[in-house]
Coordinates of C-alpha atoms in Angstrom, one line a residue:
Chain A
X1218 CA -94.7 18.9 55.7
X1219 CA -91.2 18.8 57.5
X1220 CA -88.4 18.1 55.7
X1221 CA -87.8 14.8 57.5
X1222 CA -91.4 13.7 56.7
X1223 CA -90.7 14.3 53.1
X1224 CA -87.7 12.3 53.4
X1225 CA -89.4 9.4 54.9
X1226 CA -92.2 9.7 52.1
X1227 CA -89.8 9.7 49.6
X1228 CA -87.9 6.8 50.8
X1229 CA -91.2 5.2 51.1
X1230 CA -92.0 5.9 47.7
X1231 CA -88.3 4.3 46.3
X1232 CA -88.7 1.1 48.5
X1233 CA -92.1 0.6 46.7
X1234 CA -90.7 1.2 43.3
X1235 CA -88.1 -1.4 44.1
X1236 CA -90.4 -3.8 45.7
X1237 CA -92.7 -3.3 42.6
X1238 CA -89.3 -4.1 40.4
X1239 CA -88.5 -7.1 42.5
X1240 CA -92.1 -8.7 42.2
X1241 CA -92.6 -7.9 38.6
X1242 CA -89.1 -9.5 37.5
X1243 CA -89.9 -12.3 39.9
X1244 CA -93.0 -13.2 38.5
X1245 CA -92.3 -12.5 35.1
X1246 CA -89.0 -15.0 35.7
X1247 CA -91.6 -17.6 36.9
X1248 CA -94.0 -17.1 34.2
X1249 CA -91.3 -17.6 31.6
X1250 CA -90.0 -21.0 33.4
X1251 CA -93.8 -22.1 33.5
X1252 CA -94.3 -21.3 29.7
X1253 CA -90.8 -23.1 29.0
X1254 CA -92.0 -26.2 30.9
X1255 CA -95.1 -26.3 28.7
X1256 CA -93.3 -25.7 25.6
X1257 CA -91.3 -28.7 26.4
X1258 CA -94.0 -31.1 27.1
X1259 CA -96.6 -30.2 24.3
X1260 CA -96.2 -31.1 20.9
X1261 CA -97.2 -33.8 18.6
X1262 CA -96.8 -36.1 21.5
X1263 CA -97.3 -35.0 24.8
X1264 CA -95.0 -35.8 27.4
X1265 CA -95.1 -35.1 31.3
X1266 CA -92.4 -32.6 32.8
X1267 CA -91.0 -36.0 34.5
X1268 CA -90.9 -38.0 31.5
X1269 CA -89.3 -34.7 29.6
X1270 CA -86.6 -34.3 32.5
X1271 CA -86.1 -38.1 32.0
X1272 CA -85.4 -38.0 28.3
X1273 CA -83.1 -35.0 28.7
X1274 CA -80.8 -36.8 31.3
X1275 CA -81.3 -40.6 30.5
X1276 CA -82.6 -40.6 26.9
X1277 CA -85.5 -42.6 25.8
X1278 CA -87.0 -44.1 22.5
X1279 CA -85.6 -42.4 19.2
X1280 CA -89.0 -40.7 18.8
X1281 CA -89.0 -39.0 22.0
X1282 CA -85.3 -38.3 22.2
X1283 CA -85.8 -36.6 18.7
X1284 CA -88.8 -34.7 19.6
X1285 CA -87.6 -33.4 23.2
X1286 CA -83.7 -33.1 22.3
X1287 CA -83.4 -32.1 18.7
X1288 CA -86.5 -30.4 18.4
X1289 CA -87.9 -28.6 21.5
X1290 CA -84.6 -28.1 23.3
X1291 CA -83.4 -25.8 20.8
X1292 CA -86.6 -24.1 20.7
X1293 CA -86.4 -23.5 24.3
X1294 CA -83.1 -22.2 24.1
X1295 CA -82.9 -20.0 21.0
X1296 CA -86.7 -19.1 21.8
X1297 CA -85.4 -17.5 25.3
X1298 CA -82.3 -15.7 24.0
X1299 CA -83.9 -14.6 21.0
X1300 CA -87.1 -13.3 22.7
X1301 CA -84.6 -11.7 25.6
X1302 CA -82.5 -10.0 22.7
X1303 CA -85.5 -8.6 20.7
X1304 CA -86.9 -7.5 24.0
X1305 CA -83.6 -5.3 25.3
X1306 CA -82.9 -4.2 22.0
X1307 CA -86.4 -2.8 21.3
X1308 CA -86.5 -1.1 24.6
X1309 CA -82.7 0.4 23.9
X1310 CA -84.0 1.8 20.6
X1311 CA -87.1 3.4 21.8
X1312 CA -85.4 5.1 24.7
X1313 CA -82.8 6.0 22.7
X1314 CA -84.9 7.5 20.0
X1315 CA -87.4 8.7 22.5
X1316 CA -90.5 7.2 20.2
X1317 CA -92.4 3.8 20.9
X1318 CA -92.2 3.8 17.0
X1319 CA -88.6 3.4 16.7
X1320 CA -88.1 0.1 17.4
X1321 CA -85.6 -1.9 15.1
X1322 CA -88.4 -4.2 13.7
X1323 CA -90.6 -1.3 12.4
X1324 CA -87.7 0.8 11.1
X1325 CA -86.1 -1.8 9.0
X1326 CA -83.1 -2.8 11.1
X1327 CA -84.1 -6.1 11.5
X1328 CA -85.4 -6.6 7.9
X1329 CA -81.8 -5.4 6.8
X1330 CA -80.3 -8.1 9.3
X1331 CA -82.8 -10.7 7.9
X1332 CA -81.9 -9.7 4.3
X1333 CA -78.3 -10.2 4.7
X1334 CA -79.0 -13.8 6.4
X1335 CA -81.1 -14.6 3.4
X1336 CA -78.5 -13.7 1.2
X1337 CA -75.9 -15.8 2.9
X1338 CA -77.8 -18.9 3.7
X1339 CA -79.7 -19.4 0.7
X1340 CA -77.6 -17.3 -2.2
X1341 CA -74.2 -18.1 -0.8
X1342 CA -74.9 -21.4 0.9
X1343 CA -73.2 -20.7 4.3
X1344 CA -74.7 -20.3 7.7
X1345 CA -73.5 -20.3 11.2
X1346 CA -71.4 -17.6 12.8
X1347 CA -70.5 -16.0 9.2
X1348 CA -74.1 -15.4 8.4
X1349 CA -74.6 -13.6 11.9
X1350 CA -71.6 -11.1 11.1
X1351 CA -73.3 -10.4 7.6
X1352 CA -76.6 -9.9 9.5
X1353 CA -75.1 -7.5 12.0
X1354 CA -73.3 -5.7 9.2
X1355 CA -76.1 -5.3 7.2
X1356 CA -78.2 -4.1 10.4
X1357 CA -75.3 -1.2 10.7
X1358 CA -75.5 -0.5 7.4
X1359 CA -79.2 -0.1 7.0
X1360 CA -79.2 2.0 10.3
X1361 CA -76.3 4.3 9.2
X1362 CA -78.4 4.7 5.9
X1363 CA -81.6 5.7 7.6
X1364 CA -79.7 8.2 9.8
X1365 CA -77.8 9.4 7.1
X1366 CA -80.8 10.0 4.9
X1367 CA -82.7 11.6 7.8
X1368 CA -80.4 14.2 8.0
X1369 CA -80.4 16.7 11.4
X1370 CA -82.9 18.9 12.8
X1371 CA -86.3 19.4 14.4
X1372 CA -88.2 16.6 12.4
X1373 CA -85.5 14.1 12.9
X1374 CA -87.5 11.5 14.9
X1375 CA -90.5 11.6 12.6
X1376 CA -88.3 11.4 9.6
X1377 CA -86.3 8.6 10.5
X1378 CA -89.5 6.5 11.3
X1379 CA -90.9 7.2 8.2
X1380 CA -87.8 6.3 6.2
X1381 CA -87.4 3.3 8.2
X1382 CA -90.4 1.8 7.3
X1383 CA -90.1 2.9 3.4
X1384 CA -86.6 0.8 4.2
X1385 CA -88.7 -1.9 5.6
X1386 CA -91.0 -2.6 3.0
X1387 CA -88.0 -2.5 0.5
X1388 CA -86.2 -5.1 2.4
X1389 CA -89.1 -7.2 2.8
X1390 CA -89.4 -7.3 -1.1
X1391 CA -85.7 -7.7 -1.4
X1392 CA -86.0 -10.8 0.8
X1393 CA -89.0 -12.1 -1.4
X1394 CA -87.5 -11.8 -4.6
X1395 CA -84.1 -13.6 -3.0
X1396 CA -86.5 -16.4 -1.9
X1397 CA -87.6 -16.7 -5.5
X1398 CA -84.4 -16.7 -6.9
X1399 CA -83.0 -19.0 -4.5
X1400 CA -85.9 -21.4 -5.4
X1401 CA -87.0 -21.6 -2.3
X1402 CA -90.5 -22.9 -2.4
X1403 CA -90.9 -23.7 1.3
X1404 CA -93.4 -21.4 2.8
X1405 CA -91.7 -22.2 6.0
X1406 CA -88.4 -20.9 5.4
X1407 CA -90.4 -17.9 3.4
X1408 CA -92.0 -16.9 6.4
X1409 CA -89.1 -17.3 8.8
X1410 CA -87.2 -14.7 6.8
X1411 CA -90.2 -12.3 6.7
X1412 CA -92.0 -13.0 10.0
X1413 CA -89.6 -14.9 12.3
X1414 CA -89.9 -18.8 13.0
X1415 CA -88.3 -21.0 15.6
X1416 CA -89.2 -24.3 13.5
X1417 CA -85.9 -24.5 12.0
X1418 CA -83.3 -24.0 15.0
X1419 CA -80.9 -26.2 15.6
X1420 CA -78.6 -26.7 19.1
X1421 CA -75.6 -25.7 17.0
X1422 CA -76.8 -22.2 16.9
X1423 CA -77.1 -22.1 20.3
X1424 CA -73.4 -21.3 21.6
X1425 CA -72.7 -18.8 19.3
X1426 CA -76.1 -16.7 19.8
X1427 CA -75.8 -17.2 23.6
X1428 CA -72.2 -15.7 24.0
X1429 CA -72.8 -12.9 21.6
X1430 CA -76.2 -12.0 23.0
X1431 CA -74.5 -12.0 26.9
X1432 CA -71.8 -10.0 26.1
X1433 CA -74.1 -7.2 23.9
X1434 CA -76.6 -7.5 27.1
X1435 CA -74.2 -6.9 29.6
X1436 CA -72.5 -3.7 28.0
X1437 CA -76.4 -2.5 27.8
X1438 CA -77.3 -2.8 31.0
X1439 CA -74.3 -1.1 31.9
X1440 CA -75.0 1.8 29.6
X1441 CA -78.7 1.4 30.9
X1442 CA -78.0 4.1 33.7
X1443 CA -76.8 6.8 31.0
X1444 CA -79.5 5.9 28.5
X1445 CA -82.0 6.5 31.4
X1446 CA -80.7 10.0 31.8
X1447 CA -80.8 10.5 27.9
X1448 CA -84.6 9.7 27.8
X1449 CA -84.6 13.5 29.5
X1450 CA -83.2 15.0 26.1
X1451 CA -79.8 15.7 24.9
X1452 CA -79.6 18.9 27.1
X1453 CA -80.3 17.6 30.6
X1454 CA -78.0 14.6 29.5
X1455 CA -74.9 16.9 28.8
X1456 CA -75.8 19.0 31.9
X1457 CA -75.8 16.1 34.3
X1458 CA -72.2 15.0 32.6
X1459 CA -73.6 11.9 30.8
X1460 CA -71.1 11.2 27.9
X1461 CA -74.0 11.3 25.6
X1462 CA -72.1 10.4 22.0
X1463 CA -70.3 7.4 23.8
X1464 CA -73.3 6.1 25.1
X1465 CA -75.4 6.8 21.7
X1466 CA -73.0 4.8 19.7
X1467 CA -72.5 1.8 22.4
X1468 CA -76.6 1.4 22.8
X1469 CA -76.9 1.7 19.0
X1470 CA -74.3 -1.1 18.3
X1471 CA -74.8 -3.5 20.9
X1472 CA -78.8 -3.2 20.5
X1473 CA -78.1 -3.6 16.7
X1474 CA -75.9 -6.8 17.4
X1475 CA -78.4 -8.1 19.9
X1476 CA -81.2 -7.9 17.7
X1477 CA -79.2 -8.9 14.2
X1478 CA -77.9 -12.0 15.9
X1479 CA -81.1 -13.4 16.7
X1480 CA -82.5 -12.4 13.3
X1481 CA -79.6 -14.8 11.7
X1482 CA -80.9 -17.7 13.6
X1483 CA -84.8 -17.1 14.1
X1484 CA -85.6 -14.5 11.4
X1485 CA -87.0 -11.1 12.6
X1486 CA -89.9 -12.3 15.1
X1487 CA -92.7 -9.7 14.5
X1488 CA -93.5 -7.1 16.9
X1489 CA -91.4 -8.9 19.8
X1490 CA -89.2 -5.6 20.0
X1491 CA -91.8 -3.5 19.4
X1492 CA -94.4 -4.7 22.3
X1493 CA -91.8 -5.7 25.1
X1494 CA -90.4 -2.1 26.0
X1495 CA -93.8 -0.6 26.2
X1496 CA -95.5 -3.4 28.3
X1497 CA -92.4 -3.2 30.6
X1498 CA -92.3 0.6 30.6
X1499 CA -96.0 0.6 31.9
X1500 CA -95.5 -2.3 34.5
X1501 CA -92.5 -0.4 36.0
X1502 CA -93.4 3.2 35.6
X1503 CA -90.5 3.7 33.5
X1504 CA -88.1 2.7 36.3
X1505 CA -85.0 1.3 36.7
X1506 CA -85.7 -2.5 35.8
X1507 CA -87.5 -1.7 32.7
X1508 CA -84.8 -2.8 30.6
X1509 CA -84.5 -6.4 32.1
X1510 CA -88.4 -6.8 32.4
X1511 CA -88.3 -5.8 28.4
X1512 CA -86.2 -8.9 27.8
X1513 CA -88.1 -11.1 30.0
X1514 CA -91.7 -10.0 28.4
X1515 CA -89.9 -10.9 25.0
X1516 CA -89.4 -14.3 26.4
X1517 CA -92.5 -14.6 27.3
X1518 CA -94.1 -13.3 24.2
X1519 CA -92.3 -15.7 22.1
X1520 CA -92.8 -18.6 24.3
X1521 CA -96.4 -17.8 24.4
X1522 CA -96.6 -17.5 20.8
X1523 CA -95.1 -20.5 20.1
X1524 CA -97.3 -22.8 22.3
X1525 CA -100.1 -21.3 21.0
X1526 CA -99.3 -21.5 17.2
X1527 CA -98.2 -25.5 17.8
X1528 CA -101.2 -26.3 19.7
X1529 CA -104.2 -24.4 19.0
X1530 CA -104.1 -24.4 15.3
X1531 CA -103.9 -27.3 12.8
X1532 CA -101.6 -25.8 10.8
X1533 CA -97.7 -25.0 12.1
X1534 CA -97.4 -21.4 11.8
X1535 CA -94.3 -19.8 12.8
X1536 CA -94.0 -17.9 15.7
X1537 CA -94.0 -14.5 14.0
X1538 CA -97.2 -14.9 12.6
X1539 CA -98.8 -15.1 16.1
X1540 CA -96.7 -12.2 17.7
X1541 CA -97.5 -10.4 14.5
X1542 CA -101.3 -10.4 15.0
X1543 CA -100.5 -9.0 18.8
X1544 CA -98.2 -5.9 17.3
X1545 CA -100.6 -5.1 14.7
X1546 CA -103.4 -3.7 17.3
X1547 CA -100.9 -2.0 19.4
X1548 CA -99.4 -0.2 16.4
X1549 CA -102.9 1.1 15.6
X1550 CA -103.6 2.2 19.0
X1551 CA -100.4 4.2 19.2
X1552 CA -101.1 5.8 16.0
X1553 CA -104.9 6.7 16.8
X1554 CA -103.3 7.8 20.2
X1555 CA -101.1 10.3 18.4
X1556 CA -103.7 11.4 16.0
X1557 CA -106.0 12.0 19.1
X1558 CA -103.4 14.1 20.8
X1559 CA -102.5 16.0 17.6
X1560 CA -99.0 14.8 18.2
X1561 CA -96.5 14.5 15.5
X1562 CA -95.0 10.8 15.1
Chain B
X109 CA -78.5 20.3 49.5
X110 CA -75.2 21.8 50.9
X111 CA -76.0 24.5 53.1
X112 CA -74.0 27.3 51.1
X113 CA -73.0 27.5 47.5
X114 CA -69.4 28.2 47.0
X115 CA -68.7 31.3 44.9
X116 CA -67.3 30.5 41.5
X117 CA -65.7 32.8 38.7
X118 CA -67.9 31.9 35.8
X119 CA -67.3 33.7 32.6
X120 CA -67.2 33.8 28.9
X121 CA -64.5 35.4 27.2
X122 CA -64.6 36.5 23.7
X123 CA -67.0 33.6 22.5
X124 CA -68.3 33.3 19.0
X125 CA -70.9 30.7 18.9
X126 CA -73.1 29.5 16.3
X127 CA -74.8 26.5 14.2
X128 CA -73.1 25.7 11.3
X129 CA -72.2 28.8 9.1
X130 CA -74.1 31.2 11.1
X131 CA -72.7 33.0 13.5
X132 CA -74.9 33.9 16.5
X133 CA -72.9 35.2 19.4
X134 CA -69.9 37.6 18.4
X135 CA -67.1 38.2 20.6
X136 CA -69.0 38.1 23.6
X137 CA -67.6 38.8 26.9
X138 CA -69.6 38.0 29.9
X139 CA -68.6 37.8 33.7
X140 CA -71.3 36.1 35.6
X141 CA -71.4 37.8 38.9
X142 CA -71.1 35.0 41.6
X143 CA -73.9 34.5 44.3
X144 CA -76.2 36.8 42.5
X145 CA -79.7 36.6 40.5
X146 CA -78.8 37.5 36.6
X147 CA -81.3 37.9 34.3
X148 CA -80.7 37.6 30.4
X149 CA -83.2 39.8 28.3
X150 CA -83.4 40.5 24.9
X151 CA -85.5 40.3 21.6
X152 CA -86.2 36.4 20.2
X153 CA -83.0 35.4 18.2
X154 CA -80.9 37.6 19.8
X155 CA -78.6 34.6 21.3
X156 CA -79.8 34.3 24.7
X157 CA -80.2 30.1 24.6
X158 CA -77.2 30.3 22.7
X159 CA -75.4 32.2 25.4
X160 CA -76.8 29.6 27.8
X161 CA -75.9 26.8 25.7
X162 CA -72.2 27.8 25.5
X163 CA -72.4 28.1 29.2
X164 CA -73.4 24.6 29.9
X165 CA -71.3 22.7 27.1
X166 CA -74.1 22.0 24.8
X167 CA -72.6 24.3 22.2
X168 CA -68.6 24.6 21.7
X169 CA -67.7 28.5 21.0
X170 CA -66.0 28.3 17.7
X171 CA -63.7 30.8 19.0
X172 CA -63.0 32.0 22.7
X173 CA -63.7 29.7 25.8
X174 CA -66.0 29.7 28.8
X175 CA -63.9 29.6 32.0
X176 CA -65.1 28.1 35.3
X177 CA -62.8 29.2 38.1
X178 CA -60.0 30.2 35.5
X179 CA -60.3 26.7 33.7
X180 CA -62.0 25.8 30.5
X181 CA -65.3 24.1 30.8
X182 CA -63.9 21.8 28.1
X183 CA -60.9 20.8 29.9
X184 CA -62.6 20.0 33.5
X185 CA -64.2 16.7 34.0
X186 CA -67.5 16.3 33.1
X187 CA -68.5 15.1 36.3
X188 CA -67.2 18.4 38.1
X189 CA -68.9 20.4 35.9
X190 CA -72.1 18.5 36.3
X191 CA -71.9 19.1 40.3
X192 CA -71.1 22.7 39.6
X193 CA -73.6 24.1 36.6
X194 CA -76.9 22.9 36.5
X195 CA -79.2 23.8 33.7
X196 CA -83.0 23.9 32.9
X197 CA -83.4 23.5 29.4
X198 CA -86.1 24.8 27.3
X199 CA -88.0 21.7 26.3
X200 CA -87.2 18.4 28.1
X201 CA -88.8 15.1 27.1
X202 CA -91.0 13.4 29.8
X203 CA -90.1 9.7 29.5
X204 CA -93.5 7.6 29.4
X205 CA -95.0 6.8 32.7
X206 CA -92.1 8.2 34.8
X207 CA -92.9 9.1 38.4
X208 CA -92.1 12.6 39.9
X209 CA -89.6 11.0 42.4
X210 CA -88.0 9.0 39.7
X211 CA -87.7 11.8 37.8
X212 CA -86.3 14.2 40.6
X213 CA -84.0 11.3 41.8
X214 CA -82.3 11.5 38.3
X215 CA -81.1 15.1 39.2
X216 CA -78.3 12.9 41.7
X217 CA -76.7 11.2 38.2
X218 CA -73.6 12.8 38.6
X219 CA -73.0 12.0 42.1
X220 CA -73.8 8.2 42.2
X221 CA -71.4 5.4 40.8
X222 CA -72.2 2.8 37.9
X223 CA -74.4 0.4 40.2
X224 CA -74.6 2.3 43.2
X225 CA -77.9 2.8 45.1
X226 CA -79.4 6.0 46.7
X227 CA -77.3 7.6 49.5
X228 CA -78.2 9.5 52.7
X229 CA -77.2 12.5 50.9
X230 CA -79.0 11.9 48.0
X231 CA -82.4 11.2 49.8
X232 CA -81.6 14.7 51.3
X233 CA -80.9 16.3 48.3
X234 CA -83.9 15.1 46.5
X235 CA -86.4 15.7 49.3
X236 CA -85.0 19.2 49.5
X237 CA -85.4 20.1 46.2
X238 CA -89.0 18.5 46.1
X239 CA -90.1 20.5 49.3
X240 CA -88.5 23.8 48.0
X241 CA -90.8 23.5 44.8
X242 CA -93.6 22.0 47.2
X243 CA -94.0 19.0 44.9
X244 CA -93.8 16.5 47.8
X245 CA -97.4 15.8 47.6
X246 CA -97.0 14.9 44.1
X247 CA -93.9 12.3 44.6
X248 CA -95.6 9.4 43.6
X249 CA -97.8 10.9 40.4
X250 CA -96.8 9.9 36.7
X251 CA -95.6 13.5 35.6
X252 CA -97.7 12.9 32.4
X253 CA -100.6 13.5 34.2
X254 CA -99.5 17.1 35.9
X255 CA -100.3 20.5 35.1
X256 CA -97.8 22.7 32.9
X257 CA -96.9 24.6 36.3
X258 CA -96.6 21.7 38.0
X259 CA -94.4 20.0 35.4
X260 CA -92.2 22.9 35.4
X261 CA -91.7 23.0 38.9
X262 CA -90.6 19.2 38.8
X263 CA -88.2 19.9 36.4
X264 CA -86.6 22.9 38.5
X265 CA -86.7 20.4 41.3
X266 CA -84.6 18.0 39.1
X267 CA -81.9 20.6 38.9
X268 CA -82.0 21.8 42.3
X269 CA -81.5 18.0 43.4
X270 CA -78.4 18.1 41.3
X271 CA -77.0 20.5 43.9
X272 CA -74.9 23.1 41.9
X273 CA -73.8 26.1 43.1
X274 CA -74.5 27.8 39.7
X275 CA -77.9 27.4 38.1
X276 CA -78.6 27.9 34.1
X277 CA -82.5 28.4 33.7
X278 CA -83.7 28.9 30.0
X279 CA -87.0 30.7 30.2
X280 CA -88.2 28.6 33.4
X281 CA -91.7 30.8 33.5
X282 CA -92.9 30.3 29.8
X283 CA -96.5 28.6 29.3
X284 CA -97.2 29.7 33.1
X285 CA -100.2 31.9 34.3
X286 CA -98.9 34.9 36.5
X287 CA -99.2 33.3 39.8
X288 CA -97.1 30.6 38.8
X289 CA -94.4 32.7 37.3
X290 CA -94.1 34.5 40.7
X291 CA -94.1 31.6 42.6
X292 CA -91.3 29.8 40.5
X293 CA -89.2 33.1 40.7
X294 CA -89.7 33.6 44.2
X295 CA -88.5 29.9 44.7
X296 CA -85.4 30.5 42.6
X297 CA -84.9 34.3 44.6
X298 CA -85.0 32.3 48.1
X299 CA -82.4 29.8 46.8
X300 CA -80.4 32.7 45.7
X301 CA -80.8 34.4 49.1
X302 CA -80.5 31.4 51.4
X303 CA -78.2 29.5 49.7
X304 CA -76.0 31.9 47.5
X305 CA -76.5 30.0 44.6
X306 CA -75.6 32.0 41.7
X307 CA -78.8 32.0 39.0
X308 CA -78.7 33.0 35.4
X309 CA -82.2 33.0 33.9
X310 CA -83.4 34.0 30.6
X311 CA -87.0 35.5 31.3
X312 CA -89.5 37.2 28.5
X313 CA -91.1 39.5 31.0
X314 CA -89.2 43.0 31.4
X315 CA -91.0 43.9 34.5
X316 CA -90.5 40.5 36.3
X317 CA -87.0 40.6 35.1
X318 CA -86.4 43.8 36.9
X319 CA -88.5 42.6 40.1
X320 CA -86.1 39.7 40.6
X321 CA -82.6 40.4 39.1
X322 CA -79.8 42.1 41.0
X323 CA -78.1 42.0 37.5
X324 CA -79.6 42.2 34.1
X325 CA -77.6 41.5 30.7
X326 CA -79.5 43.3 27.7
X327 CA -78.5 41.6 24.7
X328 CA -79.1 42.4 20.9
X329 CA -78.0 40.6 17.8
X330 CA -75.6 38.3 19.4
X331 CA -74.0 41.1 21.7
X332 CA -74.2 42.6 25.3
X333 CA -75.8 46.2 24.6
X334 CA -75.9 46.7 28.5
X335 CA -75.2 45.4 31.9
X336 CA -76.0 46.0 35.7
X337 CA -78.5 46.8 38.0
X338 CA -82.0 47.1 36.8
X339 CA -82.5 50.7 38.1
X340 CA -79.1 51.8 36.5
X341 CA -79.7 50.4 33.1
X342 CA -83.4 50.2 32.5
X343 CA -84.3 53.3 30.6
X344 CA -86.5 54.0 27.4
X345 CA -83.5 54.4 25.4
X346 CA -82.0 50.7 26.2
X347 CA -85.8 49.6 25.5
X348 CA -85.6 51.3 21.8
X349 CA -82.3 49.9 21.1
X350 CA -83.0 46.3 22.2
X351 CA -86.6 45.7 21.4
X352 CA -87.1 48.7 18.7
X353 CA -90.3 49.6 21.1
X354 CA -91.0 53.0 22.4
X355 CA -92.1 52.7 26.2
X356 CA -92.6 54.8 29.1
X357 CA -90.9 54.4 32.6
X358 CA -92.8 54.5 36.0
X359 CA -90.8 53.9 39.4
X360 CA -92.4 51.7 42.1
X361 CA -92.9 54.2 44.9
X362 CA -91.9 51.5 47.4
X363 CA -88.7 50.0 46.0
X364 CA -87.6 52.8 43.6
X365 CA -87.5 50.0 40.7
X366 CA -88.3 50.8 37.0
X367 CA -91.5 49.5 35.3
X368 CA -91.7 49.6 31.8
X369 CA -94.7 50.4 30.1
X370 CA -94.9 49.8 26.3
X371 CA -96.5 52.5 23.9
X372 CA -98.6 51.4 21.1
X373 CA -98.0 52.6 17.8
X374 CA -101.7 52.5 17.2
X375 CA -103.4 55.3 18.8

């Protein structure tokens, strides 16, 4: 094959990859929008999309306004923000640590944020931005501790994940204990902090969560180019001129802020961070758009799980119970595969 | 790829490098011959990889410095360095699901702006690299589905796409069967002859090293024991010094190159 042919072939492959990215991202935006519409329409009382729009713009009966504006609209907005945040943050952690198990909801990072949020809200009685700050700080602290204890050297990745899982168990126990001490006998609240839920979100949560998530996501999208090189290992990254230390710190902190800010509002919605990256990666073959698509997959998972949990069951399950059900088989699949290949974690 | 490599003055001046307390390289001075194919040989743990890591800024020497054209590589901008020195590390990670074309394109990283698309030069460099490694047919395949030999060629193509004047390769032929070893070394030798790319490779096979190297660096315990043209330095004594192994030397009737035959202690 001549060089010109090769060049044409390669250009064709890149063009195809690009088209694949556009189609996937476009398709997932449409799906997310459609699910969003369903989310707004279905509930205790069902409305048509036109009615929902009318209630949003002009208002209506007291019950309708309450259902649509006070209950469903914050769910729609926070669901999108947190789904996207968990998705992007999961992808970032998994890429940075080069391991699908290294997502913040598996290694105890979100559990740390959740514990801090519970402490603020139930024990200290403060919520809003202050609890978010605490959640971020706790997430950083837990990550720092995990990294510190994991030490350095060859088995670093595996050690870190196992230590993270230990932290996860410890922190969940801590959350349960605080729920008891804080006299919180409401199962809904308890599940919110252990599994994640959209049941208690309010419009007042939206502005801060949105602003912080936009900033953190923007920084991560800028880092994505370097992150993609770092996936090849530190040696290649250094040789290709990537500032490894800076990129790593930026990705860790932004990923953490993303997951912690959402966790402070919704609790750690189970498995969204864990599932989104691998799904997006498989669809785009690890291409450039994987980070953005991970976020969209996150939104779709949260919306889909919310719709299922509100409408298919008689009990009003929190969204995290359904997403958790999806995560478990994938975790098993990963572990089986590792076992089959004889790999280490 | 640019047609000809620029010749650079690349050297290590009295470097001491090591991990934590342990010093692996001791006051090592090495001048990399520009435009030549150099091979580093030596026993396991003698500091060959550490030397390449010092050359590519992966390990900062505790004392001494590595210079590119008279300037410390720690003072040069990273982009500049990445455009001049390419490195094939020993065990890179393959991101899940990634295709060959995507992987090779990542070698263009030092040339790309923040959100920049691939430019004409990028396409040329990538095609050239893939053609040189004979992996054009594999361009749209996922890397994790390839055999060891194919995968190694993909990694080398990535480094070639980086379009550097100096290439550092840490055991580019490990895990490959003899045919693949020769194929990869042929590719590198061709690159060296046609483009005048400076190649520095760590090889374990002493006879292949002799066959391909213009210049051999023989190391032992972090020190340079001998250097020069293979036919000038390869002797049974040198083999005894660096590997502690008895050997006889034959000479290739066609080229006059030495050929090392290890002697077993069990007769």
